[in-house]
Tab-separated table of C-alpha atoms and ligand atoms in Angstrom:
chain	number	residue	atom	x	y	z
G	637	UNK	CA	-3.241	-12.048	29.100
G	638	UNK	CA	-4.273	-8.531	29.125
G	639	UNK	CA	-3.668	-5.517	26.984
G	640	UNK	CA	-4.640	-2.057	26.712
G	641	UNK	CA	-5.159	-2.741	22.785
G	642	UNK	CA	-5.156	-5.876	21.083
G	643	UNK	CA	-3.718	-5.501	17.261
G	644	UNK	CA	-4.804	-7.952	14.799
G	645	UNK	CA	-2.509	-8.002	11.964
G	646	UNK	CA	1.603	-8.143	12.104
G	647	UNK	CA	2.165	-5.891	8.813
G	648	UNK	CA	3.140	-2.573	8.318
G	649	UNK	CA	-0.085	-0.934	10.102
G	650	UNK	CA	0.062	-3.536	12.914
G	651	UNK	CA	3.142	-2.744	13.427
G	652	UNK	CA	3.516	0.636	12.984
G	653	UNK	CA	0.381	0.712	15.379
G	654	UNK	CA	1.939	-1.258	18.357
G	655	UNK	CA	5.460	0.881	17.791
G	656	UNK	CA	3.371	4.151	17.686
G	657	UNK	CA	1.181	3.340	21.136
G	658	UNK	CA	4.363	1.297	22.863
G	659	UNK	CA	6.570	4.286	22.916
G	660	UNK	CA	3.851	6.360	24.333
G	661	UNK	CA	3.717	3.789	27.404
G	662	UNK	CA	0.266	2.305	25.654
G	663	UNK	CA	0.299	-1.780	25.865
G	664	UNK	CA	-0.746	-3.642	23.139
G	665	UNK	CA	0.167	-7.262	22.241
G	666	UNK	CA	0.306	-7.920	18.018
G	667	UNK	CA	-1.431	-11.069	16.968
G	668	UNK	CA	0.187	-12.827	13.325
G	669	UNK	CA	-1.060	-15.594	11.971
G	670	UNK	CA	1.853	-16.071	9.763
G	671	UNK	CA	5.787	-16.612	10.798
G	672	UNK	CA	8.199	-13.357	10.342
G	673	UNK	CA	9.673	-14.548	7.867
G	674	UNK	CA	6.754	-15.682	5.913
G	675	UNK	CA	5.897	-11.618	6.596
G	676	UNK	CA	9.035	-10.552	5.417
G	677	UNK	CA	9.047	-12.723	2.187
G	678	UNK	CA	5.804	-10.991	0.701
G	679	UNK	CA	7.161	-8.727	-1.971
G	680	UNK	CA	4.776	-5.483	-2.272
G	681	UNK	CA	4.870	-1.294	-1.676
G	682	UNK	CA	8.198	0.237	-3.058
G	683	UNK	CA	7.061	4.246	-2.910
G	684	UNK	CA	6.673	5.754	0.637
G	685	UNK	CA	5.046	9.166	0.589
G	686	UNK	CA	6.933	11.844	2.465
G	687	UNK	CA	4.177	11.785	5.443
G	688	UNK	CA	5.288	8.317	5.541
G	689	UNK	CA	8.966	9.014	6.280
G	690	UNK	CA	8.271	11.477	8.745
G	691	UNK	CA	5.908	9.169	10.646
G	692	UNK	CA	7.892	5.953	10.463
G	693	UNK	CA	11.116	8.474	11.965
G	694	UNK	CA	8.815	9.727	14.413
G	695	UNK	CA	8.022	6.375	15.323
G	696	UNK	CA	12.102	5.785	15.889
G	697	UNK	CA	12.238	3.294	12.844
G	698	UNK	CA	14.147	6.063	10.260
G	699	UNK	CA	17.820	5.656	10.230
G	700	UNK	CA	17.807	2.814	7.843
G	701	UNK	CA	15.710	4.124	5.533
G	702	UNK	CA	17.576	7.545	5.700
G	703	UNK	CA	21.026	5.497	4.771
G	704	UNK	CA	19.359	3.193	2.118
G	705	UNK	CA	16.317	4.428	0.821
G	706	UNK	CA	16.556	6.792	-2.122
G	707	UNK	CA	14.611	10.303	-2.259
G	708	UNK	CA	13.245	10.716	-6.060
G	709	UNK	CA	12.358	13.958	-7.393
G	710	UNK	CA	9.985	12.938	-9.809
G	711	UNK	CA	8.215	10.269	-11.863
G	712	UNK	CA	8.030	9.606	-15.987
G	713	UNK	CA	5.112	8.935	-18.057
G	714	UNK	CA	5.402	7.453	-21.257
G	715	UNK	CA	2.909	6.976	-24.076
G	716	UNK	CA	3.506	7.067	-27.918
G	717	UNK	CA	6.887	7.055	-26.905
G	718	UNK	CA	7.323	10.238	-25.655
G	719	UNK	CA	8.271	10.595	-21.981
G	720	UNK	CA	6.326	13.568	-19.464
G	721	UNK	CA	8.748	14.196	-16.032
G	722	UNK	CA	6.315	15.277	-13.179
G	723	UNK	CA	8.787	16.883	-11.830
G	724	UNK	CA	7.864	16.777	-7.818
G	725	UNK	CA	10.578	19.025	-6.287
G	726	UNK	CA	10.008	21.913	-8.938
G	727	UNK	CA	5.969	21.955	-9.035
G	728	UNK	CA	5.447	21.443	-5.061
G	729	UNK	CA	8.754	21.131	-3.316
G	730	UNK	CA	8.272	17.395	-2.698
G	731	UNK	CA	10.181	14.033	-2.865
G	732	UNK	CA	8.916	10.315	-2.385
G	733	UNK	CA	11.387	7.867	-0.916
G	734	UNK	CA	12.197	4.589	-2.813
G	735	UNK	CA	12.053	1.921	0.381
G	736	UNK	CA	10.699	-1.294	-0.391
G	737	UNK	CA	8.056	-2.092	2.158
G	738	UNK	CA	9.766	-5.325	3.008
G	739	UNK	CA	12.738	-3.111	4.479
G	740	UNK	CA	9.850	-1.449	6.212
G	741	UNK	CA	8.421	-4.281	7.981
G	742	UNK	CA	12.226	-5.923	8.732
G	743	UNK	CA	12.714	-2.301	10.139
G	744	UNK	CA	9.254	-2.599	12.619
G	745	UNK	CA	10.315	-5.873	14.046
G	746	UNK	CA	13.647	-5.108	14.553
G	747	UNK	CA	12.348	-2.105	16.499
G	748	UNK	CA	9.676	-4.237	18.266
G	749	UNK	CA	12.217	-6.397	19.543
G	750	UNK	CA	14.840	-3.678	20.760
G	751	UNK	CA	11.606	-2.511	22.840
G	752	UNK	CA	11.050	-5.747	23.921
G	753	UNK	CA	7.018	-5.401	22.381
G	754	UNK	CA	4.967	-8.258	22.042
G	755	UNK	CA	4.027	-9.539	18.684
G	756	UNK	CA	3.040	-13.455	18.755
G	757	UNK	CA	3.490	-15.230	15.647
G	758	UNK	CA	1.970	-18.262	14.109
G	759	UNK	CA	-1.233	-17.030	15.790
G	760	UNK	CA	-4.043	-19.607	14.478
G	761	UNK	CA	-7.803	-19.292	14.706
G	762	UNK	CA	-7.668	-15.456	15.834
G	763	UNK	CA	-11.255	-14.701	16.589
G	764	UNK	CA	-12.485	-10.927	17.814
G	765	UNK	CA	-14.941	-11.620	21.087
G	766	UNK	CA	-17.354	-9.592	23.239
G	767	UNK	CA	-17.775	-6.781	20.661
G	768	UNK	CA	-19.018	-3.998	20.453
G	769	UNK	CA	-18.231	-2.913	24.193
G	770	UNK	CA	-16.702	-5.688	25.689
G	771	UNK	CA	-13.984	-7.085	23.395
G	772	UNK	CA	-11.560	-10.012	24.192
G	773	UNK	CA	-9.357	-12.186	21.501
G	774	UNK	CA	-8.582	-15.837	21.601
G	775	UNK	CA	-6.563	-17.769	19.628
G	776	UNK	CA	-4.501	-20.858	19.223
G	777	UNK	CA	-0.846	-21.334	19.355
G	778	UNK	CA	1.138	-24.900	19.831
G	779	UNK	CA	-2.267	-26.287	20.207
G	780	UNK	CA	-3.081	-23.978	23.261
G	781	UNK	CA	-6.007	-21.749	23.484
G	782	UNK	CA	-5.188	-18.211	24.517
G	783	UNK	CA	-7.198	-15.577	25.681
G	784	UNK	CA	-6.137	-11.618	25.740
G	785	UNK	CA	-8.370	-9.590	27.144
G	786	UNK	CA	-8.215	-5.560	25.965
G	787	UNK	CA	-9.801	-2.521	25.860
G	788	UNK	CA	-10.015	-1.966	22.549
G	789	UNK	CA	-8.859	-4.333	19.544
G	790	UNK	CA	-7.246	-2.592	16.188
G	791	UNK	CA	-8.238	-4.663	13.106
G	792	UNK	CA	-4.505	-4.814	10.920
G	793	UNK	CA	-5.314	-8.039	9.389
G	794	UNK	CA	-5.328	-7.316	5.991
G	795	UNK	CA	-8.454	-7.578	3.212
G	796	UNK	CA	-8.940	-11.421	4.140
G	797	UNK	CA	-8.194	-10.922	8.063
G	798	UNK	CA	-10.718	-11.691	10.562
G	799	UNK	CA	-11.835	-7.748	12.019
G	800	UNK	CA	-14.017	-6.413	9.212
G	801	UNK	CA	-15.671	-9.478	8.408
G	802	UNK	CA	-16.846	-9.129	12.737
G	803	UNK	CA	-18.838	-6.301	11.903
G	804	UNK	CA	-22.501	-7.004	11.252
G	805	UNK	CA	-23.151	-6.549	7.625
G	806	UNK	CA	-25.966	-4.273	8.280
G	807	UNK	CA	-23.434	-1.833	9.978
G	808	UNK	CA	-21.187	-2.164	6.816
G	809	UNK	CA	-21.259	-0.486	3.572
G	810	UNK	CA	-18.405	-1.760	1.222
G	811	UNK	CA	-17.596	-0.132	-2.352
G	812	UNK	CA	-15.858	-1.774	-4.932
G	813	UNK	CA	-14.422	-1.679	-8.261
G	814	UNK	CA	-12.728	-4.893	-9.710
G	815	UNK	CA	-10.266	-3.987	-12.644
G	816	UNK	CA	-10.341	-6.450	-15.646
G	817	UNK	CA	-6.569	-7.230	-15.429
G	818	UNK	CA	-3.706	-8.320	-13.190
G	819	UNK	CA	-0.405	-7.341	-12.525
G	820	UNK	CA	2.928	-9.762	-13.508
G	821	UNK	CA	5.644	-8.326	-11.132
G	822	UNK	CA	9.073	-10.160	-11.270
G	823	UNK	CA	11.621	-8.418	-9.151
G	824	UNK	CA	15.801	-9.167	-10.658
G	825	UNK	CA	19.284	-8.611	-9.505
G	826	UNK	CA	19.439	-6.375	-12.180
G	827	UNK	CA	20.307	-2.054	-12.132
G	828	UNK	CA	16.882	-0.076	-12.534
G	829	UNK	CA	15.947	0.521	-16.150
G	830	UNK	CA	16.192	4.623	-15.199
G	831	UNK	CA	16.657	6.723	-12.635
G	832	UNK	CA	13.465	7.222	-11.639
G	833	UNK	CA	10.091	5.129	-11.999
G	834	UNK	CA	8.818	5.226	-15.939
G	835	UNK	CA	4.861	4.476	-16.015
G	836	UNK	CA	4.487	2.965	-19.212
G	837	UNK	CA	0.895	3.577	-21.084
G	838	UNK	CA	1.256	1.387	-24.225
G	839	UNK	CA	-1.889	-0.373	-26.836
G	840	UNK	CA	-0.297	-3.577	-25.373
G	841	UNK	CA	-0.891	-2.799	-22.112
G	842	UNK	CA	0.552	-1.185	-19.183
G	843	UNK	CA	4.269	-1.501	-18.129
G	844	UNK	CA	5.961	-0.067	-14.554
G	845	UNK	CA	9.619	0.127	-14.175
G	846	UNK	CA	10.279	0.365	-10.130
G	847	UNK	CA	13.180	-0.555	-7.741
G	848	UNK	CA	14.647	-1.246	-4.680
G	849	UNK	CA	18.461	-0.036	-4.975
G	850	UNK	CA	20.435	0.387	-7.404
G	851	UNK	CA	21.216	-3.505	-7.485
G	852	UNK	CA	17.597	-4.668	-7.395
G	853	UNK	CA	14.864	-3.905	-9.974
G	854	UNK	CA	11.168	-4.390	-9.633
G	855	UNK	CA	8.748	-4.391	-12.833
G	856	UNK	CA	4.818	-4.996	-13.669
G	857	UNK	CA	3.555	-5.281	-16.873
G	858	UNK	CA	-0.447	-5.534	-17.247
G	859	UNK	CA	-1.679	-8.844	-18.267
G	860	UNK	CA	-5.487	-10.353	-18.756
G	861	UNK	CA	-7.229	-11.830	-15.343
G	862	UNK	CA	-6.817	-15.421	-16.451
G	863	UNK	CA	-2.653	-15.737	-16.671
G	864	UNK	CA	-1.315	-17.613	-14.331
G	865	UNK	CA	2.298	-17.161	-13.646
G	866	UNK	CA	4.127	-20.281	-15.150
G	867	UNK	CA	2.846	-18.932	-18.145
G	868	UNK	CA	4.670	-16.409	-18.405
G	869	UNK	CA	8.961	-17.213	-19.128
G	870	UNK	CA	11.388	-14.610	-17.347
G	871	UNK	CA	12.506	-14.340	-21.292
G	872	UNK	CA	8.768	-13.641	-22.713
G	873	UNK	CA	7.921	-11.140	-19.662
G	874	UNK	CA	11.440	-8.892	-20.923
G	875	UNK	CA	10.519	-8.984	-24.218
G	876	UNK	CA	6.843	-7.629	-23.417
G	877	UNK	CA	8.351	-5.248	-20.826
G	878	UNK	CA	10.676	-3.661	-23.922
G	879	UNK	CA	7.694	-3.367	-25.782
G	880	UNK	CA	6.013	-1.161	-23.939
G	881	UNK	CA	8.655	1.009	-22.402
G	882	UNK	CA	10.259	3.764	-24.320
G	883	UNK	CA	12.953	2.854	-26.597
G	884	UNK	CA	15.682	3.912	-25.123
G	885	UNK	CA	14.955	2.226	-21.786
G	886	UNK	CA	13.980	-0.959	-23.523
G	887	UNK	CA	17.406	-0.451	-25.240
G	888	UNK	CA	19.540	-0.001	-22.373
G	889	UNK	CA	17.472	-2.178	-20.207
G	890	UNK	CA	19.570	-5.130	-18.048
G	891	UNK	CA	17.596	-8.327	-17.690
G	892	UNK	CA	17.996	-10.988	-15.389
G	893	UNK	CA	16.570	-14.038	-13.861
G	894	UNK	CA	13.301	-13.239	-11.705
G	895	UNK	CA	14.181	-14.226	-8.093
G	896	UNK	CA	10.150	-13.103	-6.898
G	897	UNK	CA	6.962	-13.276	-10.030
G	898	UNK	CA	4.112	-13.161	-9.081
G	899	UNK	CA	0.631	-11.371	-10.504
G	900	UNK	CA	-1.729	-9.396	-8.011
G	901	UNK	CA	-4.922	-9.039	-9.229
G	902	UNK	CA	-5.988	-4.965	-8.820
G	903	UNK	CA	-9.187	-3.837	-6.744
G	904	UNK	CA	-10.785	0.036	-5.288
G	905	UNK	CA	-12.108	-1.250	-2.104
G	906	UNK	CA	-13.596	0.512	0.624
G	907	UNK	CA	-15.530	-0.608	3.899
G	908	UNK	CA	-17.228	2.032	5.869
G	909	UNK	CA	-17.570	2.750	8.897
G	910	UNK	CA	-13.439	1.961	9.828
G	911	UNK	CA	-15.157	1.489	13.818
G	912	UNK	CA	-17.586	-0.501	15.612
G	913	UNK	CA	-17.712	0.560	19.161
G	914	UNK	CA	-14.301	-0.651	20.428
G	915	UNK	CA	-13.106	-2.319	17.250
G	916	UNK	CA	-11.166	-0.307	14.688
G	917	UNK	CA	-9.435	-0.975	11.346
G	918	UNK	CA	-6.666	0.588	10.038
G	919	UNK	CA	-5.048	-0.577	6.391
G	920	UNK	CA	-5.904	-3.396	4.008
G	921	UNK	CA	-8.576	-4.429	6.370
G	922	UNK	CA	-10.593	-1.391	5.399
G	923	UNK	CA	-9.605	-0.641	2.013
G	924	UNK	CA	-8.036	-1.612	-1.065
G	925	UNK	CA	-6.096	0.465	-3.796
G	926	UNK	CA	-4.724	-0.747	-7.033
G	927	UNK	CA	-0.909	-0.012	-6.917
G	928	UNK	CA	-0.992	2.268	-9.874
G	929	UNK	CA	-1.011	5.065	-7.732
G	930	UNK	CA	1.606	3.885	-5.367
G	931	UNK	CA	-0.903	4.470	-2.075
G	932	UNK	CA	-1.692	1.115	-0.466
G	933	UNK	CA	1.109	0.895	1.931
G	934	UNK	CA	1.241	4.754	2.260
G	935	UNK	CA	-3.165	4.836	3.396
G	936	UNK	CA	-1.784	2.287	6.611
G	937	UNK	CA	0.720	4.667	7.480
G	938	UNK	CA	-1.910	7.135	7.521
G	939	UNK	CA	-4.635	5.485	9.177
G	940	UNK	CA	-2.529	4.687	11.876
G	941	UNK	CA	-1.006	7.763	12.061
G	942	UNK	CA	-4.871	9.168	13.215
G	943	UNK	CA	-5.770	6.170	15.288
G	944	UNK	CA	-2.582	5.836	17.596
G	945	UNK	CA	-2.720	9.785	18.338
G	946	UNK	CA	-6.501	9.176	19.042
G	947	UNK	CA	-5.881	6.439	21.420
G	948	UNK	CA	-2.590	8.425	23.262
G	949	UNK	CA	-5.209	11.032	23.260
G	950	UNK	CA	-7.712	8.945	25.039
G	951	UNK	CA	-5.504	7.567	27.898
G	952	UNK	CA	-3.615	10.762	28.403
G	953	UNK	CA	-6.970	13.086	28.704
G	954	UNK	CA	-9.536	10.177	28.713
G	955	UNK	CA	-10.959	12.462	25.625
G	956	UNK	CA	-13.262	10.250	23.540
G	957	UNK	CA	-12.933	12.889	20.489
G	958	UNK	CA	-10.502	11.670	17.894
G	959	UNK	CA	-11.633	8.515	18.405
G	960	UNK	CA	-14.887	9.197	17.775
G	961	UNK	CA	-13.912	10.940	14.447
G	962	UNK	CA	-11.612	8.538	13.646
G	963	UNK	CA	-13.813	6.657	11.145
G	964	UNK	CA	-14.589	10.203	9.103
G	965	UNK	CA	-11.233	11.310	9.313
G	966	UNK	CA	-9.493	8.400	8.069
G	967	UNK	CA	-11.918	7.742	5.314
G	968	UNK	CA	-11.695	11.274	4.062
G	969	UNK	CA	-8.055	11.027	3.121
G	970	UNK	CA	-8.605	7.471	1.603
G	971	UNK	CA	-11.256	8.407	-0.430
G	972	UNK	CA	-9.105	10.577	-2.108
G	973	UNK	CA	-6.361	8.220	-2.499
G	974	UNK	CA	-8.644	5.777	-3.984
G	975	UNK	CA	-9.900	8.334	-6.461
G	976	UNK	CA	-6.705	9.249	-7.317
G	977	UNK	CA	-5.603	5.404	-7.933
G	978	UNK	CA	-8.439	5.053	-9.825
G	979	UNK	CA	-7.899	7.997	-12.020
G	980	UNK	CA	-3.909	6.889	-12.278
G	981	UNK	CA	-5.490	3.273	-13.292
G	982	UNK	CA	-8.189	4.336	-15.886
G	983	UNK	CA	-5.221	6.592	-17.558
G	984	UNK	CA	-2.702	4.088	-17.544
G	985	UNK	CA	-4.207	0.497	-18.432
G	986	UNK	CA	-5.508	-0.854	-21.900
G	987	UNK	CA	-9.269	-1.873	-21.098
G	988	UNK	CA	-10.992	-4.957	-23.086
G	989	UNK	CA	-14.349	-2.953	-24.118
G	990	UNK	CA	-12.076	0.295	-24.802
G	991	UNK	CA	-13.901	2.334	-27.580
G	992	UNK	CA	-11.781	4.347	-29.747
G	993	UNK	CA	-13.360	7.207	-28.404
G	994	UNK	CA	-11.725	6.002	-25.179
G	995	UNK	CA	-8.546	5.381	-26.445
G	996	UNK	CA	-8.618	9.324	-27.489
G	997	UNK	CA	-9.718	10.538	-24.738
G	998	UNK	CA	-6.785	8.498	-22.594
G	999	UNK	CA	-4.624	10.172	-25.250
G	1000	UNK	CA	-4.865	13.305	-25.053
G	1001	UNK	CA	-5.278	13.674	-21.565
G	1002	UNK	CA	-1.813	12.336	-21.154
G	1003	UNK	CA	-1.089	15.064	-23.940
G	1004	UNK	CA	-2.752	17.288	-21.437
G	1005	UNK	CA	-0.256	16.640	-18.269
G	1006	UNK	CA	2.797	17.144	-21.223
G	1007	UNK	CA	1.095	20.594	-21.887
G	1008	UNK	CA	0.041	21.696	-18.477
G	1009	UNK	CA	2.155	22.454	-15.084
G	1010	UNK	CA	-1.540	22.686	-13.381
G	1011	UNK	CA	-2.088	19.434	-14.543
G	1012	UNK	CA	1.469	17.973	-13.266
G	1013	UNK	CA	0.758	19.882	-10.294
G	1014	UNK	CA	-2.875	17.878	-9.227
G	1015	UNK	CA	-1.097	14.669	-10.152
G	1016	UNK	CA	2.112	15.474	-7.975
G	1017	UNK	CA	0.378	16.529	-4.854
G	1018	UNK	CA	-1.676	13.469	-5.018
G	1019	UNK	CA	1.076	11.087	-5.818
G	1020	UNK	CA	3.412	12.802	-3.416
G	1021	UNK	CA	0.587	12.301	-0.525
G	1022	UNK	CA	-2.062	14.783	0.672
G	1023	UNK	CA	-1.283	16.306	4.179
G	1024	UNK	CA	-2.048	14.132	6.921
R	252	FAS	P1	-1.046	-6.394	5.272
R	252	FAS	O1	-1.912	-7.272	4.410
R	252	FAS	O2	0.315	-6.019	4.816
R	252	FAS	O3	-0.855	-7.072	6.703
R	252	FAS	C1	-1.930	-7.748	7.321
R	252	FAS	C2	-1.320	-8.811	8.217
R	252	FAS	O4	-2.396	-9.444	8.927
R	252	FAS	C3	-0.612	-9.894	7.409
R	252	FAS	O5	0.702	-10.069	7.880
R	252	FAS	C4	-1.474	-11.125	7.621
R	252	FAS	O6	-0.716	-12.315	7.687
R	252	FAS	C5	-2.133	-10.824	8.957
R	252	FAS	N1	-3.390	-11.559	9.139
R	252	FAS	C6	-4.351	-11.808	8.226
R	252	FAS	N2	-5.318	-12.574	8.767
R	252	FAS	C7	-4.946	-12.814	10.063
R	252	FAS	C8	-5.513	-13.555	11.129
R	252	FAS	N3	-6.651	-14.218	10.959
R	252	FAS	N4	-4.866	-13.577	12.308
R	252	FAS	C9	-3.697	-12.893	12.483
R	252	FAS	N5	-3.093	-12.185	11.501
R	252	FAS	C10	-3.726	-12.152	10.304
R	252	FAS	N6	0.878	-1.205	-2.120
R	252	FAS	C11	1.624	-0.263	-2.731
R	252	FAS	O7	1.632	0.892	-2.273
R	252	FAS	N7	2.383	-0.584	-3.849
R	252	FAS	C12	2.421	-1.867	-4.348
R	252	FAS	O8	3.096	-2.135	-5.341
R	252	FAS	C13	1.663	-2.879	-3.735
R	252	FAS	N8	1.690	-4.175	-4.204
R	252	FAS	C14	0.929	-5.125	-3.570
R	252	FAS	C15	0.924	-6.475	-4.010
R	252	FAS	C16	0.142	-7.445	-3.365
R	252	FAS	C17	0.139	-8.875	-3.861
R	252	FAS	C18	-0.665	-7.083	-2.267
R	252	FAS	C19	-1.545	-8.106	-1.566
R	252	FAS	C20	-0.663	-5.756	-1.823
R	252	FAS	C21	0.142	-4.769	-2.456
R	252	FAS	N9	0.169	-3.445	-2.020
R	252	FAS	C22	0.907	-2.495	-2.620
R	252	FAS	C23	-0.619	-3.033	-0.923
R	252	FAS	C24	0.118	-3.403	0.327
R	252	FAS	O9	1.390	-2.833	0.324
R	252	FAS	C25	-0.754	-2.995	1.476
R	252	FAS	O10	-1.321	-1.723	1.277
R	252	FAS	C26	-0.020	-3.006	2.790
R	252	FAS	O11	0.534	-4.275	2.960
R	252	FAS	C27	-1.048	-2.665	3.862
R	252	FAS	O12	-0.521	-3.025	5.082
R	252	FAS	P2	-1.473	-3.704	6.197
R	252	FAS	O13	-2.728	-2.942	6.292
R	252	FAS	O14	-0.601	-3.897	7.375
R	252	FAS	O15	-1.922	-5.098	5.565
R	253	PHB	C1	7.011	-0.931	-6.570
R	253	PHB	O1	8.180	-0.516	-6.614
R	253	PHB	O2	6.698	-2.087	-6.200
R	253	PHB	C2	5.899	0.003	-7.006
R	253	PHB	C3	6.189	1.343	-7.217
R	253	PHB	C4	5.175	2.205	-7.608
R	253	PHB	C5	3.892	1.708	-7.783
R	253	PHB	C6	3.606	0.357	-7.560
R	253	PHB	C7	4.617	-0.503	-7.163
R	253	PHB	O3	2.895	2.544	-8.181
């Protein structure tokens, strides 16, 4: 087979990617290792930034997150029991939608198929040939070897996929941070604890309470590295959850059984460059955020928002320019989402070697963001998204 682009990677950037370049009469042919609805099952992102929205309706995929997805004006933070609103809409004009990124994904194949794009699922043994300047892919499917060649391949495999791990290491330079704890998520038929999403900074630990719609909830609480999840009873993660929430959440709060638990251990993970000559990455396959911050899913959306207009830009002019800056553009906006997750993170979580010093000065700048608008106002541009 041939294809102007060859996407690696059948999630939300691969996706959004093949959507993006199909409706701007690009080809490209998605390669998934995994069935849809294996895909769809994965529980993850509920926040979209506002960038987000505008990108996915841009990319025709909006109406059903317009009908069903719910704008939020704002976020709580709780410690010592007292609750701070950022208030988004009144310190920088701003919402976030609530849309879980399942409904995001169900949304990107539905709108692959009306299009009649090619994504090929259950795609084994996906290996990235010819690089740098001469790429092909081949992989197996019903026991068949396939080949498709391309002129350029977009890694959108994910932190474990196959395209980062084909550049040479002495190209790469990788950053990470490994955090010393996990998080147990458990998602319930249940109404949301609040109205909005309460980030819960407690000495037990940290506590998130999230949802989908106002029929399905979606909590975390912070737990050590070495839990597994059948340790952990649907009745002893509610009782933890009311401990750390505020009280009158944790009094009003509806519990239910879990029908999705799982724990996700939390990483800051960054590979640089995001190119090697015509391979690029986009999403999990080049870096890694710790939810806290609510920016994995969002960073995808964003990388792919620079490399499909870099590619259109390429084919329509034959300009080499945005793709060439591709790399330092996209890594200049995720840097500062990873800082900022990091910073959300470090504020948020209980630490094992946490001095008291530390414990102070977690505190009081939590105090701080009660006290200050200028403080609210640095933590609700960066959790509302920083401009494209
Ligand atoms: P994805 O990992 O979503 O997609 C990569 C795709 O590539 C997968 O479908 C995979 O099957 C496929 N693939 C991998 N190897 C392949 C191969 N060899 N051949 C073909 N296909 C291959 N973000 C948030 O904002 N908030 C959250 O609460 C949150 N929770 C998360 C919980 C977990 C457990 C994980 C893992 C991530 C979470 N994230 C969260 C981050 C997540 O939402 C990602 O940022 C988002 O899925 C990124 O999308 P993609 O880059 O498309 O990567
Ligand atoms: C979620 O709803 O899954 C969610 C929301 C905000 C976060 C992380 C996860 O920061």
């Amino acid at each position: 087979m041939r294809a102007q682009i060859c996407i690696i990677g059948g999630g939300p950037a691969g996706l959004l990617l093949s959507q993006i370049l199909h409706r701007a009469g690009i080809s490209c042919i998605v390669l998934e290792r995994h069935s849809r609805d294996y895909v769809l099952a994965r529980i993850r992102a509920g926040v979209l930034e506002w960038g987000s929205v505008e990108e996915l309706e841009r990319a025709g995929v909006g109406s059903r997150m317009r009908a069903e997805g719910i704008p939020h004006d704002g976020v709580l933070l709780a410690a010592r029991n007292r609750a701070i609103r950022i208030d988004f809409k009144d310190l920088i004009g701003r919402q976030v939608m609530v849309y879980g990124q399942t409904e995001v994904t169900h949304d990107l194949y539905d709108a692959r198929d009306a299009m009649g794009g090619t994504v090929i699922t259950e795609a084994e043994g996906v290996t990235l040939q010819g690089l740098p300047d001469t790429p092909y892919v081949t992989y197996v499917k019903d026991g068949t070897e396939h080949r498709i060649d391309c002129d350029y391949i977009a890694g959108c495999d994910g932190f474990h996929g196959p395209s980062r791990k084909a550049i040479p290491e002495a190209l790469l330079k990788t950053y990470e941070k490994i955090y010393p704890f996990g998080w147990l998520g458990v998602l319930s038929e249940t109404p949301p604890a609040a109205e909005e999403l309460i980030y819960a900074s407690h000495d037990r630990g940290f506590a998130l309470c999230s949802m989908r719609n106002p029929h399905l909830s979606r909590y975390y609480i912070q737990v050590p590295l070495d839990h597994k999840v059948d340790q952990w009873s649907d009745e002893a993660f509610w009782a933890e959850l009311k401990r750390r929430i505020p009280h009158d959440a944790a009094e009003t709060l509806v519990t239910g059984p879990s029908i999705e638990k799982s724990i996700a251990p939390l990483r800051s993970f960054v590979a640089e460059p995001m190119r090697w000559g015509r391979l690029f990455l986009a999403g999990d396959a080049a870096h890694i955020v710790p939810p806290t911050g609510a920016k994995g899913l969002n960073l995808a959306v964003s990388d792919v928002h620079y490399l499909s207009r870099a590619l259109i830009a390429h084919y329509r002019d034959g300009s080499e320019e945005l793709l060439d800056r591709y790399s330092e553009t996209a890594l200049a906006r995720v840097w500062k989402a990873i800082r900022f997750s990091w910073w959300m993170t470090t504020l948020l979580h209980r630490f094992p070697d946490q001095s008291d010093f530390d414990l102070h000065i977690q505190a009081y700048e939590i105090e701080y963001l009660g006290d200050s608008r200028a403080a609210r106002t640095a933590l609700a541009e960066n959790y509302t998204g920083l401009p494209f």
